[in-house]
Every structure is written in C-alpha cells, then in structure tokens.
Short mmCIF file of C-alpha atoms in Angstrom, two decimals:
data_model
loop_
_atom_site.label_atom_id
_atom_site.label_comp_id
_atom_site.label_asym_id
_atom_site.label_seq_id
_atom_site.Cartn_x
_atom_site.Cartn_y
_atom_site.Cartn_z
CA GLY V 19 154.58 121.26 103.87
CA HIS V 20 157.39 121.71 101.27
CA LEU V 21 158.36 125.25 102.40
CA THR V 22 160.62 123.79 105.03
CA ALA V 23 162.73 126.97 105.38
CA LEU V 24 159.71 129.20 106.06
CA GLN V 25 160.10 131.19 109.28
CA SER V 26 156.72 132.94 109.37
CA LEU V 27 153.25 132.05 108.03
CA ASP V 28 150.43 134.60 108.14
CA LEU V 29 147.18 133.76 106.34
CA SER V 30 144.92 135.69 108.71
CA GLY V 31 141.86 137.64 107.68
CA ASN V 32 140.98 135.78 104.52
CA HIS V 33 138.05 133.55 103.63
CA LEU V 34 139.99 130.31 103.74
CA PHE V 35 138.10 127.17 104.62
CA GLY V 36 138.57 123.43 104.91
CA THR V 37 140.67 121.35 107.27
CA LEU V 38 144.37 121.71 108.02
CA PRO V 39 146.62 119.02 106.55
CA GLU V 40 148.97 117.10 108.81
CA GLN V 41 151.77 118.11 106.43
CA LEU V 42 151.79 121.60 107.98
CA GLY V 43 153.82 120.06 110.76
CA GLY V 44 156.70 119.89 108.28
CA LEU V 45 157.22 123.65 108.63
CA THR V 46 159.67 123.03 111.42
CA ALA V 47 161.73 126.17 110.65
CA LEU V 48 158.89 128.45 111.79
CA MET V 49 160.24 130.91 114.34
CA ARG V 50 158.20 134.12 114.29
CA SER V 51 154.54 133.49 113.57
CA PHE V 52 151.90 130.91 112.70
CA ASN V 53 148.76 132.95 112.13
CA LEU V 54 145.55 131.56 110.62
CA ALA V 55 143.19 133.84 112.55
CA SER V 56 139.84 135.04 111.21
CA ASN V 57 139.19 132.45 108.57
CA GLU V 58 136.70 129.60 108.27
CA PHE V 59 138.90 126.59 108.93
CA THR V 60 137.11 123.52 110.30
CA GLY V 61 137.92 120.12 111.71
CA SER V 62 140.45 119.09 114.31
CA MET V 63 143.82 120.65 114.99
CA PRO V 64 146.52 118.38 113.50
CA THR V 65 148.77 116.88 116.15
CA SER V 66 151.71 117.60 113.82
CA LEU V 67 151.52 121.29 114.80
CA GLY V 68 153.30 120.29 117.96
CA ALA V 69 156.45 120.06 115.82
CA PHE V 70 156.76 123.88 115.76
CA THR V 71 159.16 123.73 118.68
CA GLY V 72 161.23 126.70 117.46
CA LEU V 73 158.22 129.04 117.24
CA MET V 74 158.89 132.00 119.52
CA SER V 75 156.35 134.75 118.82
CA THR V 76 152.76 133.90 117.88
CA PHE V 77 150.53 130.86 117.42
CA ASP V 78 147.15 132.37 116.53
CA ILE V 79 144.18 130.44 115.14
CA HIS V 80 141.42 132.44 116.83
CA ASP V 81 138.08 133.15 115.12
CA ASN V 82 137.74 129.97 113.10
CA LEU V 83 135.51 126.90 113.33
CA PHE V 84 137.92 124.33 114.70
CA THR V 85 136.40 121.46 116.68
CA GLY V 86 137.61 118.55 118.77
CA PRO V 87 140.19 118.73 121.53
CA ILE V 88 143.04 121.18 121.98
CA ILE V 89 146.04 119.02 121.23
CA ALA V 90 148.39 118.29 124.12
CA ASP V 91 151.29 118.40 121.63
CA LEU V 92 151.20 122.21 121.78
CA GLY V 93 152.89 121.84 125.14
CA ALA V 94 156.13 121.21 123.22
CA LEU V 95 156.16 124.85 122.04
CA THR V 96 158.08 125.93 125.12
CA ALA V 97 159.60 129.07 123.52
CA LEU V 98 156.25 130.52 122.40
CA ARG V 99 155.11 133.88 123.81
CA ASP V 100 151.53 134.33 122.53
CA LEU V 101 148.95 131.54 122.18
CA ASP V 102 145.44 132.41 120.98
CA LEU V 103 142.94 129.60 120.39
CA SER V 104 139.87 131.69 121.21
CA SER V 105 136.55 131.86 119.37
CA ASN V 106 136.46 128.35 117.99
CA MET V 107 134.48 125.27 119.00
CA PHE V 108 137.18 123.32 120.81
CA SER V 109 135.77 120.89 123.34
CA GLN V 110 136.82 118.29 125.90
CA SER V 111 139.63 119.16 128.31
CA LEU V 112 142.46 121.64 128.77
CA PRO V 113 145.64 119.59 128.33
CA THR V 114 147.87 119.50 131.38
CA ARG V 115 150.90 119.72 129.08
CA LEU V 116 150.07 123.34 128.21
CA GLY V 117 151.45 124.15 131.65
CA ALA V 118 154.92 123.46 130.20
CA MET V 119 154.67 126.53 127.92
CA THR V 120 156.50 128.62 130.46
CA ALA V 121 157.57 131.40 128.03
CA LEU V 122 153.96 132.45 127.34
CA THR V 123 153.15 136.11 128.00
CA SER V 124 149.57 135.82 126.71
CA PHE V 125 147.18 132.84 126.74
CA SER V 126 143.60 132.66 125.49
CA VAL V 127 141.17 129.81 124.98
CA ALA V 128 138.13 132.08 125.43
CA SER V 129 134.81 131.37 123.73
CA ASN V 130 135.07 127.66 123.11
CA ASP V 131 133.19 124.62 124.48
CA ILE V 132 135.83 123.29 126.88
CA THR V 133 134.28 121.29 129.70
CA SER V 134 137.14 120.27 131.98
CA THR V 135 138.67 121.59 135.15
CA VAL V 136 141.72 123.87 135.00
CA PRO V 137 144.97 121.93 135.48
CA SER V 138 146.98 123.01 138.51
CA GLU V 139 150.02 123.01 136.20
CA PHE V 140 148.78 126.26 134.68
CA GLY V 141 150.31 127.91 137.71
CA ASN V 142 153.67 127.28 136.01
CA LEU V 143 152.88 129.93 133.36
CA VAL V 144 154.71 132.52 135.41
CA ALA V 145 155.85 134.63 132.41
CA LEU V 146 152.25 135.68 131.65
CA GLN V 147 151.86 139.45 131.42
CA SER V 148 148.98 140.47 129.15
CA GLY V 149 146.27 137.87 129.46
CA PHE V 150 145.07 134.62 130.98
CA ASP V 151 141.68 134.34 129.32
CA LEU V 152 139.44 131.31 129.90
CA ARG V 153 136.09 133.12 129.67
CA SER V 154 132.97 131.77 128.00
CA ASN V 155 133.57 128.05 128.18
CA GLU V 156 132.01 125.32 130.30
CA LEU V 157 134.92 124.95 132.71
CA SER V 158 134.01 123.58 136.13
CA GLY V 159 135.42 122.47 139.45
CA LEU V 160 137.60 124.46 141.79
CA VAL V 161 139.90 127.27 140.67
CA PRO V 162 143.44 125.98 141.31
CA THR V 163 145.24 127.80 144.10
CA THR V 164 148.40 127.55 141.98
CA LEU V 165 147.12 130.36 139.73
CA GLY V 166 148.22 132.74 142.46
CA ALA V 167 151.75 132.18 141.12
CA LEU V 168 150.93 134.29 138.03
CA THR V 169 152.39 137.30 139.79
CA GLY V 170 153.67 139.03 136.64
CA LEU V 171 150.23 139.24 135.04
CA ALA V 172 149.35 142.91 134.52
CA SER V 173 145.97 142.54 132.79
CA GLY V 174 143.35 140.11 131.64
CA PHE V 175 142.72 137.46 134.32
CA ASP V 176 139.32 136.35 133.08
CA LEU V 177 137.47 133.23 134.28
CA SER V 178 134.01 134.68 133.70
CA HIS V 179 131.04 132.88 132.14
CA ASN V 180 131.99 129.35 133.18
CA ALA V 181 130.76 126.91 135.82
CA PHE V 182 133.47 127.12 138.47
CA THR V 183 132.38 126.05 141.95
CA GLY V 184 133.65 126.24 145.51
CA SER V 185 135.19 129.21 147.21
CA ILE V 186 137.38 131.86 145.57
CA PRO V 187 141.00 131.05 146.44
CA THR V 188 142.70 133.64 148.60
CA GLN V 189 145.92 132.89 146.73
CA LEU V 190 144.67 134.82 143.68
CA ALA V 191 145.39 137.99 145.65
CA LEU V 192 149.10 137.27 145.18
CA MET V 193 148.76 138.65 141.64
CA THR V 194 149.80 142.08 142.80
CA SER V 195 150.90 143.29 139.33
CA LEU V 196 147.33 143.09 138.04
CA THR V 197 145.87 146.52 137.24
CA ALA V 198 143.12 145.67 134.73
CA ASP V 199 140.51 142.92 134.41
CA PHE V 200 140.06 140.55 137.30
CA LEU V 201 136.85 138.84 136.25
CA LEU V 202 135.19 135.93 138.05
CA LYS V 203 131.59 136.89 137.26
CA TRP V 204 128.93 134.44 136.08
CA ASN V 205 130.08 131.22 137.73
CA ASP V 206 128.83 129.13 140.65
CA PHE V 207 131.16 130.32 143.40
CA CYS V 208 130.03 130.12 147.01
CA GLY V 209 131.36 131.05 150.45
CA GLU V 210 132.66 134.35 151.70
CA ILE V 211 134.77 136.49 149.38
CA PRO V 212 138.25 136.67 150.94
CA ALA V 213 139.14 140.12 152.20
CA GLN V 214 142.40 139.93 150.26
CA ILE V 215 140.44 139.47 147.04
CA MET V 216 138.20 142.45 147.73
CA ALA V 217 141.28 144.54 148.50
CA MET V 218 142.41 144.00 144.91
CA SER V 219 139.66 146.39 143.79
CA THR V 220 141.91 149.26 144.89
CA THR V 221 144.73 148.24 142.53
CA VAL V 222 142.74 146.69 139.66
CA LEU V 223 141.66 150.04 138.27
CA SER V 224 139.28 148.72 135.61
CA GLY V 225 137.38 145.50 135.11
CA PHE V 226 137.12 144.19 138.68
CA ASN V 227 134.05 141.97 139.05
CA VAL V 228 133.69 138.90 141.24
CA THR V 229 130.08 139.07 142.42
CA ARG V 230 127.85 139.49 139.38
CA GLY V 231 126.19 136.23 138.42
CA ASN V 232 127.47 134.40 141.51
CA PRO V 233 124.32 134.38 143.66
CA GLU V 234 125.70 132.00 146.30
CA LEU V 235 128.69 134.10 147.25
CA GLY V 236 128.26 134.87 150.92
CA LEU V 237 126.44 131.58 151.50
CA SER V 238 128.12 128.50 152.90
CA CYS V 239 129.54 126.10 150.36
CA CYS V 240 128.20 122.59 150.26
CA ALA V 241 129.11 120.15 152.98
CA LYS V 242 128.08 116.53 152.55
CA GLY V 243 125.87 117.26 149.57
CA THR V 244 123.94 120.22 151.00
CA TYR V 245 124.12 123.98 151.00
CA ILE V 246 122.53 126.74 153.04
CA THR V 247 119.97 128.94 151.34
CA ILE V 248 119.63 132.62 152.08
CA SER V 249 116.85 131.77 154.51
CA GLY V 250 119.17 129.44 156.39
CA THR V 251 117.59 126.23 155.15
CA CYS V 252 119.90 123.35 154.25
CA VAL V 253 118.94 121.73 150.96
CA ALA V 254 120.47 119.18 148.62
CA CYS V 255 123.09 120.40 146.16
CA THR V 256 122.16 120.24 142.52
CA LYS V 257 125.41 121.51 140.98
CA GLY V 258 128.07 119.95 143.18
CA ARG V 259 129.27 123.08 144.90
CA PHE V 260 132.11 122.11 147.19
CA SER V 261 134.52 124.35 149.00
CA ASP V 262 138.24 123.97 148.39
CA THR V 263 138.65 123.63 152.14
CA GLN V 264 136.65 120.42 152.39
#
C-alpha cells in the first residue's frame, strides 16, 4: 500500500496465497493493470479495491479461490475496459452498480457460485465487444430484455449452465454485431424460441446453441403455478418457470 505512484501491478501466474489486505486500496495511481490471475488467493475481495477509479485497462483476478460477494464498489471503476472475476468461488448476488462500468469491452464472472438474477442495469454496458460471460453459475430468474442493448458485442454472449427461467427475450436478437458464441444452453427456459433468435444462427458463425439442455423450450411457460407437459397435461411447477410476458 506504500507504492502510491505505481501505475501497473501484475503478479499473475505465481503461487501466491493468503488474503488481500485492505491497504491495496491505497494504490490509487493504478492506471494500466491490476492483475492477480492464476494464483491461490483466498478470502473476500477488499472493498478498498473500489478506490482504483483511474484504472483504465485490466482488472483481472480470475483463477483464484476468492469467496464471498463481488463488491459493489467495483462499480466506481467507470474507465475500466476489461473485468475478469471468473473461476473463483464468489457467491451471493451480481451488484447492480456494475452496470455503471460503461467503458467495459469485456466482462466475465464465469465459473463462480453466484445465485442472483441479472440486474437490468447490465444493459448499460453498451461498450462491450469481446465478451459478456456469465456461464457456470447459479443465476436464475428471467433474462433482462435490456441486454438487447449490447449491440456492439461481437463475440462471447454466454449465459449457459445456469438456472434461467421463462422465455428467451426477442430483444437479444438486436445484438446484430455478434458473430461468435451465442450460448443459452443448459438452463430452464420454456416457451417458443423467437424466430428472430433462430435467425441469428445465420450470422453467429460459431458457437450458436440455445436448445441443448433446455427440455421445456417449445412447451408453454408456467401460468398460475402450472406448466404443460409434452403430453399436454398441466402439472404443478417445481422450479418456478414463469414467462416474461406474464
């Protein structure tokens, strides 16, 4: 915390372990990079890291053993371009304040234990170009229609391996720049797949998958606590599948 003029910190790819001290937040001159990836750090993310408000390039702590919540204070890093928190054990919710990081071109919280819904404010991340990666968590609820505003995203829209419910929003088809990786597989989606979404398979040239692991696509979403089975029988919902139109 005494290297107050430091503009870049890269300790990635070592065998460092232990918790991060709150004093790291004193590195307020950081501009280019804060990279602790591929180590063995544990414990919670210090809230003081939200003081890196001048950081413009990379905040990367992926492939560690961090636990606890993702701190909302990161939302103050409004000049940051690349945020990678993947492959840790973060839990609880996605902070709404991360939607204020409007300079981000890449965003990943993949492979954690996050259990919340996705904030509608994430639709404000309109500078995203090379990744919006939420795969392999325990995210649930409806996919926000606001994510259709991520029209500059060229690759890496990945919501796979979660517990999203309801119908697939037609608005996602507004992401017309996307040419690689539109992945909604292995969730709990229901209802008909919008024709506009299926049409994206002609422009997403690799990694288009919305049906695998979504056995209730094509079946009616729940209404009043029931859903229609493939045989046409209405039975009680067990996973709370509700359409975004109800």
